Every structure is written in C-alpha cells, then in structure tokens.
Amino acid sequence: TVLRFSNVYGPGSLAKSSVVSNMIKSALQKNTISINGSGLQTRDFIYIEDLVESIIHASLNPYLQSPVHLSTGEQTTILDVAEQIKSSLSKYIVNTPSITFSSALTADAVVNYSSPTLLQQLGFPLFRPFSSDLIDRTVKYFIDHLSLL
C-alpha cells in the first residue's frame, strides 16, 4: 500500500523543512515568522502520532488499495498556523515573534487538502484536526531541543 502524507507536524520534526517546523525554528532563531503571500492559503495538517497510528493500521491490513492519502479533510490557513505558533511561544519566551509577509511563491497552491472519506471507509483511525494543544506540544518539543537547532 502506498501512503501519501498531508503536512505532518509534531515532536521529532527538527530536521523537517515543513511549514510548521520552519515557522517554529524561525521564531526561535530570528524572532520572526515569515509567511509567503497573504497567509490565506490553506493546508491539511496531520499530527505525527496520528500518522504513526495510520502507518501501523496500513501495515496490519494488506487488503488496502494504493494510494491512500492520509489527511484530516480540514483546511487550516497558514496565517492561523503562524498565529497559533506565536500564541504557544508566548507561554515560553518573553519576546514573542512578529509575523511578516513576503511575496507569494509562484507555484504555491492556494488550497491544499484531501478528503478523509476513503480513510474512514477503510477503518483508519481518525486524525485530530490542527489545534492549539497539538501546536503547544510541538513548540514545547522544539524548545526542549533548542541545542539541536
């Protein structure tokens, strides 16, 4: 079975160059969170623990057809991600980062999310939607591992 992942975030993503990881690293290192474009573009974010559960589910169910896109079906704006990261960081650091905007990337998708209907039909565990609680866990992980940045 081929599994396609939406935008994965969570503890353990220090080496990733994902939206969430890049924003947290930039906030901690440069005290700024940069957004390309208006920030109104959307993505479908999946938390790492949910991803691991789905990989285990797929490995235990050889009847699955390929490919299966692992997603929540929820659209979250990039601006909302930045604001939640900023809010979470304010619990740990004195100088909260600023959010800055630059030109949109040429090939950047405005809307990018997938339907979880097939996942539900195949009995996959449900993914939690992007939330401040899960961002808090992710930010805490980055802060606890600052020496590795």
Short mmCIF file of N, CA and C in Angstrom, two decimals:
data_model
loop_
_atom_site.label_atom_id
_atom_site.label_comp_id
_atom_site.label_asym_id
_atom_site.label_seq_id
_atom_site.Cartn_x
_atom_site.Cartn_y
_atom_site.Cartn_z
N THR A 1 0.84 -1.19 0.00
CA THR A 1 0.00 0.00 0.00
C THR A 1 0.88 1.24 0.00
N VAL A 2 0.54 2.19 -0.84
CA VAL A 2 1.24 3.46 -0.88
C VAL A 2 0.46 4.45 -0.04
N LEU A 3 1.13 5.05 0.92
CA LEU A 3 0.52 6.06 1.76
C LEU A 3 1.09 7.42 1.39
N ARG A 4 0.20 8.38 1.18
CA ARG A 4 0.62 9.76 0.91
C ARG A 4 0.26 10.59 2.12
N PHE A 5 1.22 11.33 2.63
CA PHE A 5 1.00 12.11 3.85
C PHE A 5 0.65 13.56 3.50
N SER A 6 -0.28 14.11 4.25
CA SER A 6 -0.51 15.55 4.20
C SER A 6 0.64 16.20 4.96
N ASN A 7 0.51 17.44 5.36
CA ASN A 7 1.56 18.18 6.04
C ASN A 7 1.70 17.70 7.49
N VAL A 8 2.77 16.98 7.75
CA VAL A 8 2.99 16.37 9.06
C VAL A 8 3.69 17.36 9.99
N TYR A 9 3.23 17.41 11.24
CA TYR A 9 3.87 18.25 12.25
C TYR A 9 3.83 17.52 13.58
N GLY A 10 4.67 17.97 14.50
CA GLY A 10 4.70 17.39 15.84
C GLY A 10 6.11 17.19 16.33
N PRO A 11 6.23 16.67 17.55
CA PRO A 11 7.55 16.40 18.12
C PRO A 11 8.38 15.51 17.20
N GLY A 12 9.67 15.77 17.18
CA GLY A 12 10.57 14.97 16.37
C GLY A 12 10.84 15.56 14.99
N SER A 13 10.28 16.73 14.70
CA SER A 13 10.40 17.28 13.34
C SER A 13 11.45 18.38 13.21
N LEU A 14 12.46 18.34 14.04
CA LEU A 14 13.51 19.36 13.97
C LEU A 14 14.18 19.42 12.60
N ALA A 15 14.41 18.27 11.98
CA ALA A 15 15.14 18.23 10.72
C ALA A 15 14.24 18.47 9.51
N LYS A 16 12.93 18.52 9.72
CA LYS A 16 12.00 18.73 8.61
C LYS A 16 12.03 20.16 8.12
N SER A 17 11.69 20.33 6.86
CA SER A 17 11.54 21.66 6.27
C SER A 17 10.07 21.87 5.94
N SER A 18 9.22 21.60 6.89
CA SER A 18 7.78 21.77 6.69
C SER A 18 7.36 23.16 7.14
N VAL A 19 6.12 23.52 6.84
CA VAL A 19 5.59 24.83 7.22
C VAL A 19 5.72 25.04 8.72
N VAL A 20 5.20 24.12 9.50
CA VAL A 20 5.20 24.27 10.97
C VAL A 20 6.63 24.29 11.51
N SER A 21 7.43 23.34 11.11
CA SER A 21 8.81 23.27 11.58
C SER A 21 9.59 24.53 11.23
N ASN A 22 9.48 24.98 10.00
CA ASN A 22 10.20 26.20 9.58
C ASN A 22 9.74 27.41 10.36
N MET A 23 8.44 27.53 10.61
CA MET A 23 7.93 28.68 11.36
C MET A 23 8.45 28.68 12.80
N ILE A 24 8.44 27.53 13.44
CA ILE A 24 8.90 27.46 14.83
C ILE A 24 10.40 27.75 14.90
N LYS A 25 11.17 27.15 14.01
CA LYS A 25 12.61 27.39 14.01
C LYS A 25 12.93 28.86 13.76
N SER A 26 12.24 29.47 12.81
CA SER A 26 12.47 30.88 12.51
C SER A 26 12.09 31.76 13.71
N ALA A 27 10.98 31.42 14.35
CA ALA A 27 10.55 32.19 15.53
C ALA A 27 11.58 32.11 16.64
N LEU A 28 12.15 30.95 16.86
CA LEU A 28 13.11 30.77 17.95
C LEU A 28 14.48 31.35 17.61
N GLN A 29 14.87 31.28 16.34
CA GLN A 29 16.19 31.73 15.95
C GLN A 29 16.24 33.20 15.53
N LYS A 30 15.16 33.70 14.90
CA LYS A 30 15.17 35.05 14.33
C LYS A 30 14.10 35.94 14.92
N ASN A 31 13.28 35.39 15.81
CA ASN A 31 12.17 36.12 16.43
C ASN A 31 11.16 36.65 15.41
N THR A 32 11.02 35.93 14.31
CA THR A 32 10.04 36.29 13.29
C THR A 32 9.46 35.03 12.64
N ILE A 33 8.22 35.12 12.24
CA ILE A 33 7.58 34.05 11.49
C ILE A 33 7.24 34.65 10.13
N SER A 34 7.81 34.09 9.08
CA SER A 34 7.62 34.61 7.73
C SER A 34 6.54 33.83 7.01
N ILE A 35 5.67 34.58 6.33
CA ILE A 35 4.61 33.97 5.53
C ILE A 35 4.77 34.47 4.10
N ASN A 36 4.78 33.53 3.15
CA ASN A 36 4.80 33.90 1.74
C ASN A 36 3.36 34.11 1.29
N GLY A 37 3.06 35.28 0.77
CA GLY A 37 1.71 35.59 0.34
C GLY A 37 0.88 36.14 1.48
N SER A 38 -0.43 36.05 1.33
CA SER A 38 -1.37 36.64 2.29
C SER A 38 -1.54 35.82 3.56
N GLY A 39 -1.16 34.56 3.50
CA GLY A 39 -1.38 33.67 4.64
C GLY A 39 -2.75 33.01 4.59
N LEU A 40 -3.54 33.34 3.60
CA LEU A 40 -4.89 32.76 3.50
C LEU A 40 -4.91 31.44 2.73
N GLN A 41 -3.75 31.05 2.19
CA GLN A 41 -3.67 29.75 1.56
C GLN A 41 -3.86 28.66 2.62
N THR A 42 -4.47 27.55 2.26
CA THR A 42 -4.79 26.52 3.25
C THR A 42 -3.99 25.24 3.00
N ARG A 43 -3.81 24.51 4.09
CA ARG A 43 -3.17 23.21 4.06
C ARG A 43 -3.92 22.27 4.99
N ASP A 44 -3.69 20.99 4.81
CA ASP A 44 -4.28 19.95 5.64
C ASP A 44 -3.13 19.40 6.49
N PHE A 45 -3.17 19.63 7.79
CA PHE A 45 -2.08 19.23 8.68
C PHE A 45 -2.45 17.98 9.46
N ILE A 46 -1.48 17.04 9.56
CA ILE A 46 -1.69 15.83 10.36
C ILE A 46 -0.60 15.73 11.42
N TYR A 47 -1.03 15.35 12.61
CA TYR A 47 -0.13 15.25 13.74
C TYR A 47 0.63 13.93 13.68
N ILE A 48 1.89 13.94 14.05
CA ILE A 48 2.77 12.78 13.90
C ILE A 48 2.24 11.53 14.59
N GLU A 49 1.67 11.65 15.77
CA GLU A 49 1.14 10.46 16.46
C GLU A 49 0.01 9.81 15.66
N ASP A 50 -0.83 10.63 15.05
CA ASP A 50 -1.92 10.11 14.22
C ASP A 50 -1.36 9.42 12.97
N LEU A 51 -0.32 10.01 12.41
CA LEU A 51 0.32 9.41 11.24
C LEU A 51 0.88 8.03 11.58
N VAL A 52 1.55 7.92 12.70
CA VAL A 52 2.14 6.63 13.11
C VAL A 52 1.04 5.58 13.28
N GLU A 53 -0.07 5.95 13.92
CA GLU A 53 -1.19 5.00 14.07
C GLU A 53 -1.70 4.53 12.71
N SER A 54 -1.76 5.42 11.75
CA SER A 54 -2.25 5.05 10.42
C SER A 54 -1.26 4.17 9.68
N ILE A 55 0.02 4.40 9.85
CA ILE A 55 1.02 3.53 9.23
C ILE A 55 0.91 2.12 9.80
N ILE A 56 0.74 2.02 11.11
CA ILE A 56 0.56 0.71 11.74
C ILE A 56 -0.71 0.05 11.21
N HIS A 57 -1.80 0.80 11.13
CA HIS A 57 -3.06 0.26 10.60
C HIS A 57 -2.86 -0.29 9.19
N ALA A 58 -2.19 0.48 8.34
CA ALA A 58 -1.97 0.05 6.96
C ALA A 58 -1.10 -1.21 6.90
N SER A 59 -0.11 -1.30 7.77
CA SER A 59 0.78 -2.48 7.75
C SER A 59 0.07 -3.75 8.22
N LEU A 60 -0.97 -3.58 9.02
CA LEU A 60 -1.72 -4.74 9.53
C LEU A 60 -2.91 -5.11 8.66
N ASN A 61 -3.14 -4.35 7.59
CA ASN A 61 -4.29 -4.58 6.71
C ASN A 61 -3.84 -4.64 5.26
N PRO A 62 -3.40 -5.82 4.82
CA PRO A 62 -2.84 -5.95 3.47
C PRO A 62 -3.87 -5.80 2.34
N TYR A 63 -5.15 -5.73 2.65
CA TYR A 63 -6.20 -5.61 1.64
C TYR A 63 -6.32 -4.20 1.06
N LEU A 64 -5.63 -3.25 1.64
CA LEU A 64 -5.77 -1.86 1.23
C LEU A 64 -5.29 -1.64 -0.20
N GLN A 65 -6.00 -0.81 -0.91
CA GLN A 65 -5.62 -0.42 -2.28
C GLN A 65 -4.72 0.81 -2.20
N SER A 66 -3.89 0.98 -3.22
CA SER A 66 -2.98 2.12 -3.25
C SER A 66 -3.50 3.16 -4.22
N PRO A 67 -3.12 4.39 -4.10
CA PRO A 67 -2.55 5.03 -2.92
C PRO A 67 -3.65 5.49 -1.97
N VAL A 68 -3.28 5.67 -0.73
CA VAL A 68 -4.19 6.18 0.29
C VAL A 68 -3.59 7.49 0.80
N HIS A 69 -4.38 8.56 0.72
CA HIS A 69 -3.89 9.86 1.17
C HIS A 69 -4.32 10.06 2.61
N LEU A 70 -3.34 10.19 3.50
CA LEU A 70 -3.61 10.39 4.93
C LEU A 70 -3.84 11.87 5.19
N SER A 71 -5.06 12.20 5.62
CA SER A 71 -5.42 13.60 5.79
C SER A 71 -6.57 13.74 6.77
N THR A 72 -6.78 14.97 7.24
CA THR A 72 -7.90 15.25 8.14
C THR A 72 -9.13 15.71 7.37
N GLY A 73 -8.92 16.26 6.17
CA GLY A 73 -10.01 16.88 5.43
C GLY A 73 -10.30 18.29 5.90
N GLU A 74 -9.48 18.79 6.83
CA GLU A 74 -9.67 20.13 7.41
C GLU A 74 -8.71 21.12 6.74
N GLN A 75 -9.21 22.27 6.39
CA GLN A 75 -8.37 23.33 5.85
C GLN A 75 -7.97 24.27 6.98
N THR A 76 -6.68 24.52 7.08
CA THR A 76 -6.16 25.47 8.06
C THR A 76 -5.33 26.50 7.30
N THR A 77 -5.58 27.78 7.54
CA THR A 77 -4.79 28.79 6.83
C THR A 77 -3.39 28.88 7.42
N ILE A 78 -2.46 29.26 6.57
CA ILE A 78 -1.08 29.45 7.00
C ILE A 78 -1.01 30.54 8.07
N LEU A 79 -1.84 31.57 7.93
CA LEU A 79 -1.88 32.64 8.93
C LEU A 79 -2.33 32.10 10.29
N ASP A 80 -3.32 31.22 10.30
CA ASP A 80 -3.77 30.61 11.55
C ASP A 80 -2.66 29.80 12.19
N VAL A 81 -1.90 29.08 11.38
CA VAL A 81 -0.76 28.31 11.89
C VAL A 81 0.23 29.26 12.57
N ALA A 82 0.57 30.34 11.88
CA ALA A 82 1.54 31.31 12.42
C ALA A 82 1.03 31.91 13.73
N GLU A 83 -0.24 32.27 13.76
CA GLU A 83 -0.80 32.88 14.97
C GLU A 83 -0.83 31.89 16.13
N GLN A 84 -1.13 30.63 15.85
CA GLN A 84 -1.14 29.63 16.93
C GLN A 84 0.27 29.35 17.44
N ILE A 85 1.24 29.34 16.55
CA ILE A 85 2.63 29.15 16.97
C ILE A 85 3.06 30.34 17.83
N LYS A 86 2.75 31.54 17.39
CA LYS A 86 3.09 32.75 18.15
C LYS A 86 2.45 32.70 19.54
N SER A 87 1.20 32.33 19.62
CA SER A 87 0.49 32.23 20.89
C SER A 87 1.14 31.19 21.80
N SER A 88 1.47 30.05 21.23
CA SER A 88 2.10 28.99 22.01
C SER A 88 3.47 29.43 22.54
N LEU A 89 4.25 30.07 21.69
CA LEU A 89 5.58 30.53 22.10
C LEU A 89 5.50 31.56 23.22
N SER A 90 4.42 32.34 23.27
CA SER A 90 4.29 33.37 24.31
C SER A 90 4.23 32.75 25.71
N LYS A 91 3.95 31.47 25.81
CA LYS A 91 3.93 30.78 27.10
C LYS A 91 5.34 30.44 27.59
N TYR A 92 6.30 30.45 26.66
CA TYR A 92 7.65 30.00 26.98
C TYR A 92 8.73 31.06 26.86
N ILE A 93 8.52 32.06 26.02
CA ILE A 93 9.55 33.06 25.80
C ILE A 93 8.99 34.47 26.03
N VAL A 94 9.86 35.38 26.42
CA VAL A 94 9.44 36.74 26.75
C VAL A 94 9.09 37.53 25.48
N ASN A 95 9.98 37.53 24.51
CA ASN A 95 9.77 38.29 23.28
C ASN A 95 9.10 37.41 22.24
N THR A 96 7.80 37.58 22.09
CA THR A 96 7.11 36.77 21.10
C THR A 96 7.47 37.25 19.70
N PRO A 97 7.52 36.34 18.76
CA PRO A 97 7.94 36.71 17.40
C PRO A 97 6.90 37.55 16.67
N SER A 98 7.38 38.31 15.71
CA SER A 98 6.46 39.04 14.84
C SER A 98 6.14 38.16 13.64
N ILE A 99 5.02 38.43 13.01
CA ILE A 99 4.64 37.73 11.79
C ILE A 99 4.85 38.71 10.63
N THR A 100 5.66 38.29 9.65
CA THR A 100 5.94 39.13 8.50
C THR A 100 5.44 38.45 7.22
N PHE A 101 5.17 39.26 6.23
CA PHE A 101 4.65 38.75 4.96
C PHE A 101 5.59 39.13 3.83
N SER A 102 5.76 38.20 2.88
CA SER A 102 6.56 38.48 1.69
C SER A 102 5.75 38.03 0.47
N SER A 103 6.32 38.19 -0.69
CA SER A 103 5.62 37.83 -1.94
C SER A 103 5.24 36.35 -1.94
N ALA A 104 4.11 36.08 -2.57
CA ALA A 104 3.65 34.70 -2.69
C ALA A 104 4.61 33.92 -3.59
N LEU A 105 4.76 32.64 -3.30
CA LEU A 105 5.56 31.78 -4.15
C LEU A 105 4.80 31.52 -5.45
N THR A 106 5.51 31.46 -6.55
CA THR A 106 4.89 31.32 -7.86
C THR A 106 4.01 30.08 -7.98
N ALA A 107 4.51 28.95 -7.55
CA ALA A 107 3.78 27.69 -7.74
C ALA A 107 3.03 27.24 -6.48
N ASP A 108 2.82 28.14 -5.53
CA ASP A 108 2.19 27.79 -4.27
C ASP A 108 0.69 27.58 -4.45
N ALA A 109 0.21 26.43 -4.01
CA ALA A 109 -1.22 26.13 -4.10
C ALA A 109 -1.98 27.01 -3.11
N VAL A 110 -3.12 27.52 -3.53
CA VAL A 110 -3.94 28.34 -2.64
C VAL A 110 -4.71 27.45 -1.67
N VAL A 111 -5.24 26.35 -2.18
CA VAL A 111 -5.99 25.40 -1.35
C VAL A 111 -5.35 24.03 -1.54
N ASN A 112 -5.06 23.36 -0.41
CA ASN A 112 -4.45 22.04 -0.49
C ASN A 112 -4.92 21.20 0.69
N TYR A 113 -5.92 20.37 0.44
CA TYR A 113 -6.40 19.44 1.45
C TYR A 113 -7.04 18.25 0.75
N SER A 114 -7.24 17.18 1.45
CA SER A 114 -7.81 15.96 0.87
C SER A 114 -8.98 15.49 1.71
N SER A 115 -9.82 14.70 1.11
CA SER A 115 -10.98 14.14 1.81
C SER A 115 -10.56 12.88 2.56
N PRO A 116 -11.01 12.73 3.81
CA PRO A 116 -10.71 11.52 4.57
C PRO A 116 -11.74 10.40 4.36
N THR A 117 -12.64 10.55 3.39
CA THR A 117 -13.72 9.58 3.18
C THR A 117 -13.19 8.16 2.99
N LEU A 118 -12.20 7.99 2.12
CA LEU A 118 -11.63 6.66 1.88
C LEU A 118 -11.00 6.10 3.16
N LEU A 119 -10.33 6.95 3.92
CA LEU A 119 -9.72 6.51 5.17
C LEU A 119 -10.78 5.95 6.11
N GLN A 120 -11.89 6.65 6.22
CA GLN A 120 -12.98 6.21 7.10
C GLN A 120 -13.57 4.89 6.60
N GLN A 121 -13.73 4.76 5.30
CA GLN A 121 -14.27 3.52 4.73
C GLN A 121 -13.34 2.34 4.98
N LEU A 122 -12.04 2.60 5.01
CA LEU A 122 -11.05 1.54 5.21
C LEU A 122 -10.72 1.29 6.68
N GLY A 123 -11.41 1.98 7.57
CA GLY A 123 -11.24 1.75 9.00
C GLY A 123 -10.01 2.39 9.63
N PHE A 124 -9.43 3.37 8.94
CA PHE A 124 -8.27 4.06 9.52
C PHE A 124 -8.71 4.85 10.74
N PRO A 125 -7.81 5.01 11.72
CA PRO A 125 -8.15 5.87 12.86
C PRO A 125 -8.30 7.31 12.37
N LEU A 126 -9.17 8.05 13.03
CA LEU A 126 -9.40 9.44 12.64
C LEU A 126 -8.22 10.32 13.05
N PHE A 127 -7.93 11.30 12.21
CA PHE A 127 -6.90 12.27 12.52
C PHE A 127 -7.52 13.41 13.30
N ARG A 128 -6.77 13.90 14.29
CA ARG A 128 -7.22 15.08 15.02
C ARG A 128 -6.99 16.31 14.16
N PRO A 129 -7.92 17.26 14.19
CA PRO A 129 -7.70 18.49 13.44
C PRO A 129 -6.57 19.31 14.06
N PHE A 130 -5.99 20.18 13.27
CA PHE A 130 -4.95 21.09 13.74
C PHE A 130 -5.49 21.86 14.95
N SER A 131 -4.72 21.91 16.03
CA SER A 131 -5.23 22.55 17.24
C SER A 131 -4.11 23.20 18.05
N SER A 132 -4.52 24.11 18.92
CA SER A 132 -3.54 24.79 19.77
C SER A 132 -2.86 23.80 20.72
N ASP A 133 -3.58 22.80 21.19
CA ASP A 133 -2.99 21.80 22.08
C ASP A 133 -1.85 21.04 21.38
N LEU A 134 -2.09 20.64 20.15
CA LEU A 134 -1.06 19.89 19.41
C LEU A 134 0.10 20.80 19.02
N ILE A 135 -0.18 22.06 18.72
CA ILE A 135 0.90 23.02 18.44
C ILE A 135 1.70 23.26 19.71
N ASP A 136 1.03 23.35 20.86
CA ASP A 136 1.75 23.53 22.13
C ASP A 136 2.73 22.39 22.36
N ARG A 137 2.31 21.17 22.10
CA ARG A 137 3.21 20.01 22.26
C ARG A 137 4.41 20.12 21.32
N THR A 138 4.13 20.56 20.11
CA THR A 138 5.19 20.68 19.10
C THR A 138 6.17 21.77 19.49
N VAL A 139 5.67 22.93 19.88
CA VAL A 139 6.52 24.05 20.30
C VAL A 139 7.35 23.65 21.52
N LYS A 140 6.74 22.99 22.47
CA LYS A 140 7.45 22.54 23.68
C LYS A 140 8.61 21.62 23.29
N TYR A 141 8.37 20.72 22.34
CA TYR A 141 9.43 19.82 21.87
C TYR A 141 10.60 20.64 21.31
N PHE A 142 10.30 21.62 20.47
CA PHE A 142 11.36 22.44 19.87
C PHE A 142 12.13 23.19 20.95
N ILE A 143 11.43 23.74 21.92
CA ILE A 143 12.09 24.48 23.00
C ILE A 143 12.97 23.55 23.81
N ASP A 144 12.49 22.36 24.09
CA ASP A 144 13.26 21.38 24.87
C ASP A 144 14.50 20.90 24.10
N HIS A 145 14.51 21.09 22.78
CA HIS A 145 15.62 20.62 21.97
C HIS A 145 16.33 21.77 21.24
N LEU A 146 16.30 22.94 21.83
CA LEU A 146 16.93 24.13 21.23
C LEU A 146 18.39 23.91 20.87
N SER A 147 19.09 23.15 21.67
CA SER A 147 20.52 22.94 21.41
C SER A 147 20.77 22.19 20.10
N LEU A 148 19.75 21.53 19.58
CA LEU A 148 19.89 20.78 18.33
C LEU A 148 19.59 21.62 17.10
N LEU A 149 19.06 22.82 17.30
CA LEU A 149 18.73 23.68 16.14
C LEU A 149 19.97 24.23 15.50
#
